[in-house]
CSV table of C-alpha atoms (C1' of nucleotides) in Angstrom, one decimal:
chain,number,residue,atom,x,y,z
A,1,MET,CA,13.3,-154.1,-33.9
A,2,ARG,CA,10.7,-156.1,-35.9
A,3,ARG,CA,11.1,-159.2,-33.7
A,4,LEU,CA,10.9,-157.2,-30.7
A,5,ALA,CA,7.8,-155.2,-31.8
A,6,ALA,CA,6.1,-158.6,-32.7
A,7,GLU,CA,6.9,-159.8,-29.3
A,8,LEU,CA,5.1,-156.7,-28.0
A,9,ASP,CA,2.1,-157.1,-30.5
A,10,THR,CA,2.8,-153.7,-32.1
A,11,GLY,CA,4.5,-152.3,-35.1
A,12,ALA,CA,8.1,-151.8,-35.4
A,13,SER,CA,7.7,-148.1,-35.9
A,14,SER,CA,6.2,-147.7,-32.2
A,15,LEU,CA,9.5,-148.6,-30.7
A,16,TYR,CA,11.0,-145.3,-32.1
A,17,VAL,CA,9.2,-143.4,-29.5
A,18,TYR,CA,11.3,-145.1,-26.8
A,19,VAL,CA,14.5,-145.6,-28.5
A,20,ARG,CA,16.4,-143.6,-31.3
A,21,ASN,CA,17.8,-146.7,-33.1
A,22,THR,CA,19.0,-150.2,-32.8
A,23,ALA,CA,22.1,-149.4,-31.1
A,24,GLU,CA,20.4,-147.5,-28.3
A,25,LEU,CA,18.2,-150.5,-27.8
A,26,HIS,CA,20.9,-152.8,-27.6
A,27,ALA,CA,22.7,-150.5,-25.1
A,28,HIS,CA,19.7,-150.5,-22.9
A,29,VAL,CA,19.2,-154.4,-23.1
A,30,LEU,CA,23.1,-155.0,-22.4
A,31,ASP,CA,23.2,-152.9,-19.5
A,32,ASP,CA,20.2,-154.6,-18.0
A,33,LEU,CA,21.8,-158.2,-18.6
A,34,LEU,CA,24.9,-156.9,-17.1
A,35,GLY,CA,23.1,-156.7,-13.7
A,36,VAL,CA,23.7,-160.5,-13.7
A,37,VAL,CA,27.5,-160.1,-13.9
A,38,ARG,CA,28.0,-160.2,-10.1
A,39,LEU,CA,31.0,-158.1,-9.3
A,40,PRO,CA,31.7,-159.0,-5.7
A,41,SER,CA,33.1,-162.3,-4.7
A,42,GLU,CA,33.0,-159.7,-1.6
A,43,GLY,CA,33.5,-162.4,0.9
A,44,VAL,CA,35.8,-164.4,-1.1
A,45,ARG,CA,39.5,-164.2,-0.5
A,46,GLU,CA,41.2,-164.7,-3.7
A,47,PRO,CA,43.9,-162.9,-5.6
A,48,TRP,CA,43.0,-159.9,-7.5
A,49,ALA,CA,43.9,-161.4,-10.8
A,50,GLU,CA,41.5,-164.3,-10.1
A,51,SER,CA,38.7,-162.0,-9.3
A,52,ILE,CA,39.4,-160.0,-12.8
A,53,ILE,CA,39.3,-163.3,-14.6
A,54,ARG,CA,36.3,-164.6,-12.9
A,55,ILE,CA,34.4,-161.2,-13.6
A,56,LEU,CA,35.4,-161.1,-17.2
A,57,GLY,CA,34.5,-164.6,-17.7
A,58,SER,CA,31.1,-164.0,-16.5
A,59,TYR,CA,30.8,-160.7,-18.7
A,60,THR,CA,31.9,-163.1,-21.7
A,61,ALA,CA,29.4,-165.6,-20.9
A,62,VAL,CA,26.3,-163.1,-21.0
A,63,LEU,CA,27.7,-161.8,-24.5
A,64,LEU,CA,28.1,-165.2,-25.8
A,65,GLU,CA,24.4,-165.7,-25.7
A,66,TYR,CA,23.8,-162.5,-27.6
A,67,PRO,CA,26.4,-162.0,-30.1
A,68,GLY,CA,24.3,-159.0,-31.6
A,69,LEU,CA,25.0,-157.2,-28.2
A,70,ALA,CA,28.6,-158.0,-28.4
A,71,ARG,CA,28.8,-156.5,-31.8
A,72,SER,CA,27.1,-153.4,-30.4
A,73,ALA,CA,29.2,-153.3,-27.3
A,74,LEU,CA,32.3,-153.4,-29.5
A,75,VAL,CA,31.3,-150.6,-31.6
A,76,THR,CA,29.7,-148.5,-29.2
A,77,ARG,CA,31.0,-148.8,-25.7
A,78,PRO,CA,28.1,-148.9,-23.2
A,79,SER,CA,27.6,-146.6,-20.6
A,80,GLY,CA,24.8,-147.6,-18.4
A,81,PRO,CA,25.1,-147.8,-14.6
A,82,ASN,CA,25.7,-151.6,-14.7
A,83,TYR,CA,28.6,-151.3,-17.1
A,84,LEU,CA,30.1,-148.3,-15.3
A,85,ALA,CA,29.9,-150.5,-11.9
A,86,LEU,CA,31.7,-153.2,-13.8
A,87,VAL,CA,34.5,-151.0,-15.0
A,88,ASP,CA,34.9,-149.4,-11.6
A,89,ARG,CA,35.3,-152.8,-10.0
A,90,LEU,CA,37.9,-153.9,-12.5
A,91,LEU,CA,39.9,-150.7,-12.1
A,92,SER,CA,39.9,-151.2,-8.3
A,93,LEU,CA,41.1,-154.7,-8.6
A,94,LEU,CA,44.0,-153.6,-10.9
A,95,ARG,CA,44.7,-150.9,-8.4
A,96,GLN,CA,44.7,-153.3,-5.6
A,97,GLY,CA,47.2,-155.3,-7.6
A,98,ARG,CA,49.5,-152.2,-7.6
A,99,THR,CA,49.0,-151.4,-11.3
A,100,PRO,CA,50.0,-147.7,-11.9
A,101,ASP,CA,47.1,-145.7,-12.7
A,102,ALA,CA,47.8,-144.7,-16.2
A,103,GLN,CA,48.4,-148.3,-17.1
A,104,ALA,CA,45.2,-149.6,-15.3
A,105,ALA,CA,43.2,-147.0,-17.4
A,106,TRP,CA,44.5,-148.0,-20.7
A,107,GLY,CA,44.5,-151.6,-19.5
A,108,ILE,CA,40.7,-151.7,-18.8
A,109,ASP,CA,40.2,-151.0,-22.5
A,110,LEU,CA,42.3,-153.9,-23.5
A,111,LEU,CA,40.7,-156.2,-21.1
A,112,LEU,CA,37.1,-155.3,-22.0
A,113,LEU,CA,38.0,-155.3,-25.8
A,114,TYR,CA,39.3,-158.8,-25.4
A,115,ALA,CA,36.3,-160.2,-23.4
A,116,THR,CA,33.8,-158.5,-25.9
A,117,SER,CA,35.7,-159.8,-29.0
A,118,ILE,CA,35.9,-163.2,-27.8
A,119,ALA,CA,32.4,-163.4,-27.2
A,120,LEU,CA,31.5,-161.9,-30.5
A,121,GLU,CA,33.8,-164.5,-32.1
A,122,HIS,CA,32.5,-167.4,-30.4
A,123,GLY,CA,29.0,-166.3,-30.2
A,124,THR,CA,28.3,-165.7,-33.8
A,125,ARG,CA,30.4,-168.8,-34.7
A,126,ARG,CA,28.0,-170.7,-32.5
A,127,GLN,CA,25.1,-169.1,-34.3
A,128,THR,CA,25.9,-169.7,-37.7
A,129,LEU,CA,28.0,-172.9,-38.3
A,130,GLY,CA,27.1,-176.3,-37.6
A,131,ASP,CA,29.8,-175.8,-34.8
A,132,ASN,CA,32.2,-178.3,-36.5
A,133,GLN,CA,33.9,-177.9,-39.8
A,134,ASP,CA,34.9,-174.3,-39.1
A,135,GLU,CA,37.8,-175.0,-37.0
A,136,ASP,CA,38.7,-177.8,-39.6
A,137,VAL,CA,39.2,-175.4,-42.4
A,138,LEU,CA,41.9,-173.5,-40.4
A,139,ALA,CA,43.4,-176.9,-39.2
A,140,THR,CA,43.7,-178.2,-42.8
A,141,ALA,CA,45.0,-175.0,-44.0
A,142,LEU,CA,47.6,-175.1,-41.3
A,143,LEU,CA,48.3,-178.7,-42.3
A,144,GLU,CA,48.7,-177.8,-45.8
A,145,ALA,CA,51.0,-174.8,-44.8
A,146,ARG,CA,53.3,-177.2,-43.4
A,147,VAL,CA,54.5,-178.5,-46.7
A,148,GLY,CA,54.6,-175.1,-47.9
A,149,ASN,CA,56.6,-171.8,-47.5
A,150,PHE,CA,56.0,-171.3,-43.8
A,151,PRO,CA,58.7,-172.6,-41.7
A,152,SER,CA,57.6,-171.0,-38.5
A,153,ILE,CA,54.2,-172.3,-38.8
A,154,GLU,CA,55.5,-175.8,-39.6
A,155,ALA,CA,57.9,-175.5,-36.5
A,156,LEU,CA,55.1,-174.7,-34.3
A,157,GLY,CA,52.8,-177.2,-35.5
A,158,ASP,CA,50.1,-178.4,-33.1
A,159,ASP,CA,50.8,-175.9,-30.6
A,160,LEU,CA,48.9,-173.7,-32.8
A,161,LEU,CA,45.8,-175.6,-32.4
A,162,SER,CA,46.4,-176.9,-28.8
A,163,GLY,CA,44.1,-176.2,-25.8
A,164,THR,CA,40.5,-175.7,-25.2
A,165,PRO,CA,38.7,-172.3,-25.6
A,166,ARG,CA,38.5,-172.2,-21.9
A,167,THR,CA,42.3,-172.7,-21.2
A,168,ARG,CA,43.1,-170.4,-24.1
A,169,PHE,CA,40.9,-167.7,-22.6
A,170,ALA,CA,42.4,-168.0,-19.0
A,171,TRP,CA,45.9,-167.8,-20.4
A,172,HIS,CA,45.0,-164.9,-22.7
A,173,LEU,CA,43.7,-163.0,-19.6
A,174,ARG,CA,46.8,-163.8,-17.7
A,175,ALA,CA,48.9,-162.5,-20.5
A,176,LEU,CA,46.9,-159.4,-20.7
A,177,LEU,CA,47.3,-158.8,-16.8
A,178,THR,CA,50.9,-159.3,-17.0
A,179,GLY,CA,51.3,-157.0,-19.9
A,180,ILE,CA,49.3,-154.4,-18.4
A,181,ALA,CA,51.1,-154.4,-15.1
A,182,ALA,CA,54.4,-154.5,-16.6
A,183,THR,CA,54.3,-152.0,-19.6
A,184,PRO,CA,55.1,-148.2,-18.6
A,185,ARG,CA,53.8,-145.6,-20.9
A,186,HIS,CA,56.1,-143.5,-22.8
A,187,ARG,CA,56.5,-139.7,-22.1
A,188,ASP,CA,55.0,-139.0,-25.6
A,189,GLU,CA,51.8,-141.0,-24.7
A,190,GLU,CA,50.6,-139.0,-21.7
A,191,GLN,CA,48.6,-136.2,-23.3
A,192,HIS,CA,45.1,-135.0,-24.2
A,193,GLN,CA,41.8,-136.4,-25.2
A,194,ALA,CA,41.2,-139.3,-27.5
A,195,GLY,CA,40.5,-138.2,-31.0
A,196,SER,CA,38.5,-140.3,-33.6
A,197,GLN,CA,41.4,-141.2,-35.9
A,198,PRO,CA,43.0,-144.5,-34.9
B,1,MET,CA,26.4,-159.9,-52.8
B,2,ARG,CA,24.0,-157.6,-54.5
B,3,ARG,CA,26.2,-154.9,-54.8
B,4,LEU,CA,29.0,-156.8,-56.3
B,5,ALA,CA,26.7,-158.4,-58.8
B,6,ALA,CA,25.3,-155.2,-59.9
B,7,GLU,CA,29.0,-154.0,-60.4
B,8,LEU,CA,29.6,-157.1,-62.6
B,9,ASP,CA,26.2,-156.5,-64.5
B,10,THR,CA,24.7,-159.7,-63.4
B,11,GLY,CA,22.4,-161.1,-61.0
B,12,ALA,CA,23.3,-161.9,-57.3
B,13,SER,CA,22.5,-165.5,-57.8
B,14,SER,CA,25.2,-165.9,-60.5
B,15,LEU,CA,27.8,-165.3,-57.8
B,16,TYR,CA,26.7,-168.5,-56.1
B,17,VAL,CA,28.5,-170.4,-58.7
B,18,TYR,CA,31.9,-169.2,-57.8
B,19,VAL,CA,31.3,-168.8,-54.0
B,20,ARG,CA,29.2,-170.6,-51.4
B,21,ASN,CA,28.2,-167.6,-49.3
B,22,THR,CA,29.2,-164.2,-48.1
B,23,ALA,CA,31.6,-165.4,-45.7
B,24,GLU,CA,33.5,-167.2,-48.5
B,25,LEU,CA,33.5,-164.2,-50.6
B,26,HIS,CA,34.8,-162.0,-47.8
B,27,ALA,CA,37.6,-164.6,-47.0
B,28,HIS,CA,38.9,-164.4,-50.6
B,29,VAL,CA,38.6,-160.6,-50.9
B,30,LEU,CA,40.4,-160.1,-47.5
B,31,ASP,CA,43.2,-162.5,-48.4
B,32,ASP,CA,43.7,-160.5,-51.7
B,33,LEU,CA,43.8,-157.3,-49.9
B,34,LEU,CA,46.3,-158.9,-47.3
B,35,GLY,CA,48.8,-159.0,-50.3
B,36,VAL,CA,49.3,-155.5,-49.5
B,37,VAL,CA,50.5,-156.0,-45.9
B,38,ARG,CA,54.1,-155.9,-46.6
B,39,LEU,CA,55.7,-158.2,-44.4
B,40,PRO,CA,59.4,-157.5,-44.6
B,41,SER,CA,61.1,-154.6,-43.5
B,42,GLU,CA,63.7,-157.2,-44.7
B,43,GLY,CA,66.5,-154.7,-45.2
B,44,VAL,CA,65.6,-152.7,-42.2
B,45,ARG,CA,67.4,-153.5,-38.9
B,46,GLU,CA,64.8,-152.8,-36.3
B,47,PRO,CA,63.8,-154.5,-32.9
B,48,TRP,CA,61.6,-157.6,-33.7
B,49,ALA,CA,58.8,-156.1,-31.6
B,50,GLU,CA,58.9,-152.8,-33.7
B,51,SER,CA,58.5,-155.2,-36.8
B,52,ILE,CA,55.3,-156.8,-35.2
B,53,ILE,CA,53.8,-153.2,-34.3
B,54,ARG,CA,54.6,-152.0,-37.8
B,55,ILE,CA,52.9,-155.0,-39.4
B,56,LEU,CA,49.9,-155.4,-37.4
B,57,GLY,CA,49.5,-151.5,-38.0
B,58,SER,CA,49.4,-152.2,-41.5
B,59,TYR,CA,47.1,-155.2,-41.1
B,60,THR,CA,44.7,-152.9,-39.0
B,61,ALA,CA,44.9,-150.3,-41.6
B,62,VAL,CA,43.6,-152.5,-44.3
B,63,LEU,CA,40.7,-153.7,-42.2
B,64,LEU,CA,40.0,-150.2,-41.0
B,65,GLU,CA,38.7,-149.4,-44.6
B,66,TYR,CA,36.5,-152.4,-44.8
B,67,PRO,CA,34.8,-153.2,-41.5
B,68,GLY,CA,32.5,-155.9,-43.1
B,69,LEU,CA,35.9,-157.8,-43.6
B,70,ALA,CA,37.1,-157.3,-40.2
B,71,ARG,CA,33.8,-158.7,-38.9
B,72,SER,CA,34.3,-161.7,-41.1
B,73,ALA,CA,37.9,-162.1,-40.1
B,74,LEU,CA,37.0,-162.2,-36.6
B,75,VAL,CA,34.4,-164.8,-36.7
B,76,THR,CA,35.8,-167.0,-39.5
B,77,ARG,CA,39.5,-167.0,-39.3
B,78,PRO,CA,41.0,-166.4,-42.9
B,79,SER,CA,43.1,-169.0,-44.2
B,80,GLY,CA,44.5,-167.9,-47.6
B,81,PRO,CA,48.0,-167.8,-48.4
B,82,ASN,CA,48.6,-164.1,-47.6
B,83,TYR,CA,47.0,-164.6,-44.2
B,84,LEU,CA,49.2,-167.7,-43.6
B,85,ALA,CA,52.3,-165.7,-44.7
B,86,LEU,CA,51.3,-163.0,-42.1
B,87,VAL,CA,51.0,-165.4,-39.4
B,88,ASP,CA,54.2,-167.2,-40.4
B,89,ARG,CA,56.0,-163.8,-40.2
B,90,LEU,CA,54.7,-162.8,-36.9
B,91,LEU,CA,55.5,-166.1,-35.6
B,92,SER,CA,59.0,-166.0,-36.6
B,93,LEU,CA,59.6,-162.5,-35.2
B,94,LEU,CA,58.1,-163.6,-31.8
B,95,ARG,CA,60.5,-166.6,-31.9
B,96,GLN,CA,63.4,-164.3,-32.9
B,97,GLY,CA,62.4,-162.3,-29.6
B,98,ARG,CA,63.0,-165.6,-27.8
B,99,THR,CA,59.3,-166.2,-26.8
B,100,PRO,CA,58.6,-169.8,-25.9
B,101,ASP,CA,56.8,-171.6,-28.9
B,102,ALA,CA,53.8,-172.5,-26.7
B,103,GLN,CA,53.3,-168.9,-25.8
B,104,ALA,CA,54.1,-167.7,-29.3
B,105,ALA,CA,51.5,-169.9,-30.7
B,106,TRP,CA,48.7,-168.8,-28.3
B,107,GLY,CA,50.0,-165.1,-28.4
B,108,ILE,CA,49.3,-165.0,-32.2
B,109,ASP,CA,45.7,-165.4,-31.5
B,110,LEU,CA,45.7,-162.5,-29.1
B,111,LEU,CA,47.5,-160.3,-31.4
B,112,LEU,CA,45.4,-160.7,-34.6
B,113,LEU,CA,42.2,-160.8,-32.4
B,114,TYR,CA,43.3,-157.6,-30.9
B,115,ALA,CA,44.2,-156.0,-34.4
B,116,THR,CA,41.0,-157.3,-35.9
B,117,SER,CA,38.8,-156.0,-33.2
B,118,ILE,CA,40.3,-152.5,-33.1
B,119,ALA,CA,39.6,-152.2,-36.8
B,120,LEU,CA,36.2,-153.4,-36.4
B,121,GLU,CA,35.5,-151.1,-33.7
B,122,HIS,CA,36.9,-147.8,-35.2
B,123,GLY,CA,36.0,-148.9,-38.8
B,124,THR,CA,32.3,-149.3,-38.2
B,125,ARG,CA,32.3,-146.4,-35.9
B,126,ARG,CA,33.7,-144.2,-38.8
B,127,GLN,CA,31.2,-145.7,-41.1
B,128,THR,CA,28.1,-145.0,-38.9
B,129,LEU,CA,28.6,-142.0,-36.7
B,130,GLY,CA,29.2,-138.7,-37.6
B,131,ASP,CA,32.6,-139.4,-35.8
B,132,ASN,CA,32.2,-136.9,-33.1
B,133,GLN,CA,29.5,-137.3,-30.3
B,134,ASP,CA,30.1,-141.0,-29.7
B,135,GLU,CA,33.1,-140.7,-27.6
B,136,ASP,CA,31.4,-137.6,-25.9
B,137,VAL,CA,28.6,-140.1,-24.6
B,138,LEU,CA,31.2,-142.1,-22.7
B,139,ALA,CA,32.8,-139.0,-21.7
B,140,THR,CA,29.8,-137.4,-20.2
B,141,ALA,CA,28.9,-140.7,-18.6
B,142,LEU,CA,32.3,-141.0,-17.0
B,143,LEU,CA,31.9,-137.4,-15.8
B,144,GLU,CA,28.7,-138.1,-14.1
B,145,ALA,CA,30.1,-141.3,-12.8
B,146,ARG,CA,32.5,-139.0,-10.9
B,147,VAL,CA,29.6,-137.7,-8.7
B,148,GLY,CA,28.6,-141.2,-8.2
B,149,ASN,CA,29.3,-144.5,-6.6
B,150,PHE,CA,32.2,-145.3,-8.6
B,151,PRO,CA,35.4,-144.4,-6.7
B,152,SER,CA,38.0,-145.8,-8.8
B,153,ILE,CA,36.6,-144.3,-12.1
B,154,GLU,CA,36.6,-141.1,-10.1
B,155,ALA,CA,40.1,-141.6,-9.0
B,156,LEU,CA,41.5,-142.3,-12.5
B,157,GLY,CA,39.8,-139.4,-13.9
B,158,ASP,CA,41.2,-138.2,-17.2
B,159,ASP,CA,43.6,-141.0,-17.4
B,160,LEU,CA,40.7,-143.1,-18.8
B,161,LEU,CA,40.2,-140.8,-21.7
B,162,SER,CA,43.7,-139.7,-22.3
B,163,GLY,CA,45.8,-140.4,-25.4
B,164,THR,CA,45.2,-140.8,-29.1
B,165,PRO,CA,43.9,-143.9,-30.9
B,166,ARG,CA,47.2,-144.2,-32.2
B,167,THR,CA,49.2,-144.0,-28.9
B,168,ARG,CA,46.9,-146.2,-27.2
B,169,PHE,CA,47.3,-148.9,-30.0
B,170,ALA,CA,50.9,-148.8,-29.7
B,171,TRP,CA,50.8,-149.1,-25.9
B,172,HIS,CA,48.2,-152.2,-26.2
B,173,LEU,CA,50.4,-153.8,-28.5
B,174,ARG,CA,53.6,-153.4,-26.3
B,175,ALA,CA,51.5,-154.6,-23.3
B,176,LEU,CA,50.4,-157.6,-25.6
B,177,LEU,CA,53.9,-158.4,-26.5
B,178,THR,CA,55.1,-158.2,-22.9
B,179,GLY,CA,52.3,-160.4,-21.6
B,180,ILE,CA,52.9,-163.1,-24.2
B,181,ALA,CA,56.5,-163.1,-23.7
B,182,ALA,CA,56.3,-163.1,-19.9
B,183,THR,CA,53.2,-165.6,-19.2
B,184,PRO,CA,54.0,-169.3,-18.9
B,185,ARG,CA,51.4,-171.9,-19.8
B,186,HIS,CA,50.3,-173.9,-16.8
B,187,ARG,CA,50.7,-177.9,-16.8
B,188,ASP,CA,47.0,-178.2,-17.2
B,189,GLU,CA,46.7,-176.1,-20.4
B,190,GLU,CA,49.2,-178.0,-22.6
B,191,GLN,CA,46.9,-180.7,-24.2
B,192,HIS,CA,44.7,-181.5,-27.3
B,193,GLN,CA,42.8,-179.9,-30.0
B,194,ALA,CA,40.7,-177.0,-29.4
B,195,GLY,CA,36.9,-177.8,-29.2
B,196,SER,CA,34.0,-175.5,-29.9
B,197,GLN,CA,32.7,-174.6,-26.7
B,198,PRO,CA,34.3,-171.6,-25.1
C,1,DA,C1',28.3,-175.3,-67.1
C,2,DC,C1',26.9,-171.0,-66.5
C,3,DC,C1',23.4,-167.3,-66.1
C,4,DT,C1',18.7,-165.3,-65.2
C,5,DG,C1',14.4,-163.7,-63.0
C,6,DA,C1',11.6,-164.1,-59.7
C,7,DA,C1',10.5,-165.2,-55.2
C,8,DC,C1',11.2,-165.9,-50.2
C,9,DA,C1',12.2,-164.2,-45.9
C,10,DC,C1',14.1,-161.2,-43.8
C,11,DC,C1',16.2,-156.2,-42.1
C,12,DG,C1',16.0,-150.9,-40.0
C,13,DT,C1',13.8,-146.5,-40.5
C,14,DT,C1',10.6,-142.9,-42.0
C,15,DC,C1',6.3,-140.8,-42.1
C,16,DA,C1',1.6,-139.4,-43.0
C,17,DA,C1',-2.4,-140.5,-40.8
C,18,DG,C1',-5.0,-141.8,-37.1
C,19,DT,C1',-6.7,-141.8,-31.7
D,1,DA,C1',1.7,-138.0,-26.7
D,2,DC,C1',1.5,-142.5,-28.4
D,3,DC,C1',0.5,-145.9,-32.0
D,4,DT,C1',-0.6,-147.5,-36.7
D,5,DG,C1',0.2,-149.3,-41.8
D,6,DA,C1',2.3,-148.8,-45.5
D,7,DA,C1',6.1,-147.7,-47.8
D,8,DC,C1',11.2,-147.0,-48.9
D,9,DA,C1',15.4,-149.1,-49.4
D,10,DC,C1',17.8,-152.3,-48.4
D,11,DC,C1',19.8,-157.6,-47.3
D,12,DG,C1',21.5,-163.1,-48.6
D,13,DT,C1',20.0,-167.2,-50.6
D,14,DT,C1',17.4,-170.6,-53.4
D,15,DC,C1',15.3,-172.4,-57.3
D,16,DA,C1',13.0,-173.3,-61.6
D,17,DA,C1',13.8,-172.0,-66.1
D,18,DG,C1',16.4,-170.7,-69.6
D,19,DT,C1',21.0,-171.1,-73.1
DNA sequence: ACCTGAACACCGTTCAAGT
DNA sequence: ACCTGAACACCGTTCAAGT
């Protein structure tokens, strides 16, 4: 707020005429930025799953530059036109892939939550750390775990640290899509509005 | 920092003798709290997938009460003994379910990222909002979207808002487990250390 | 070695006062 | 209606000074 106000050569308090709080400001900015997430590949003939991965990759790329927005998006789901267009496009791609509607509806949540979280994770990490020794901490912890009481960690070994963030991201999304498509809902999950208690 | 220091009847600066910064403090507190996440169901004979869901449910419940810790856990992966024990237990359950090692290794990431994010999302939502009108905002946005240019959202309708957080959580985890078990890695994903660029 | 107080450099939000 | 300044109530972190 204060930084934006300074940029606008005014006091922070003036902004509260246009916006109720920081969350609302973030929502507006984010929806604006999402205009860049180009939905189509209209002309391109690629498998629907590839389109989803491409779109979510681009969504993640936007949030990666503004971890603060990713944080807001995680807590308060955006609801601007560009966000809705994104959701709509993803839903249509899932349906195109013959994912049952009920699963597509809940699957969207999973996909966007994943993309947002990954952006928040890597974005703030980039923002704070010197980019390096963070991963090292976990790496050494895992190494030490190998001489410890953690047989499965020991057994998996380097698999746990393998891959680049990019390849991990792609595999994660493919796993999500597979799971969404293949996991039917139970009878007792069908009903009602979502409440507030998780 | 300041609050903890006050609780300890000292100045905030004194804490920096024991801890390098807030992140490090959070890591310690979290690992301590994770002692409560009872890993076993040792005696219980339940399917491995049920055990995983139960354990992650309990992990989420802990973080739900301290969204600040969830935030830290998302950005800086914990590496204390209790966290490692949790990871080890999850890995062993995945392997028990005959999930190939390479997939289990990357699947763990997905599972813990999901559990942490959901806790961060609902935890901070609970902490800030009056718990109610938040969901309403999205709900009305979706309603309005129905008379708009979002055919897939329109088609899905109430499916998008159906279910309780609990049933959604359970379905999400089952979808994750299905996806992890059923999604092989590509040949070009196998190699190397994880870098820092996503 | 450990602790302290004070200071630095920030936040978001409110509110009485101005135009 | 819109803007302003000042204030309130916070943060995390550093650092010279004490014991």
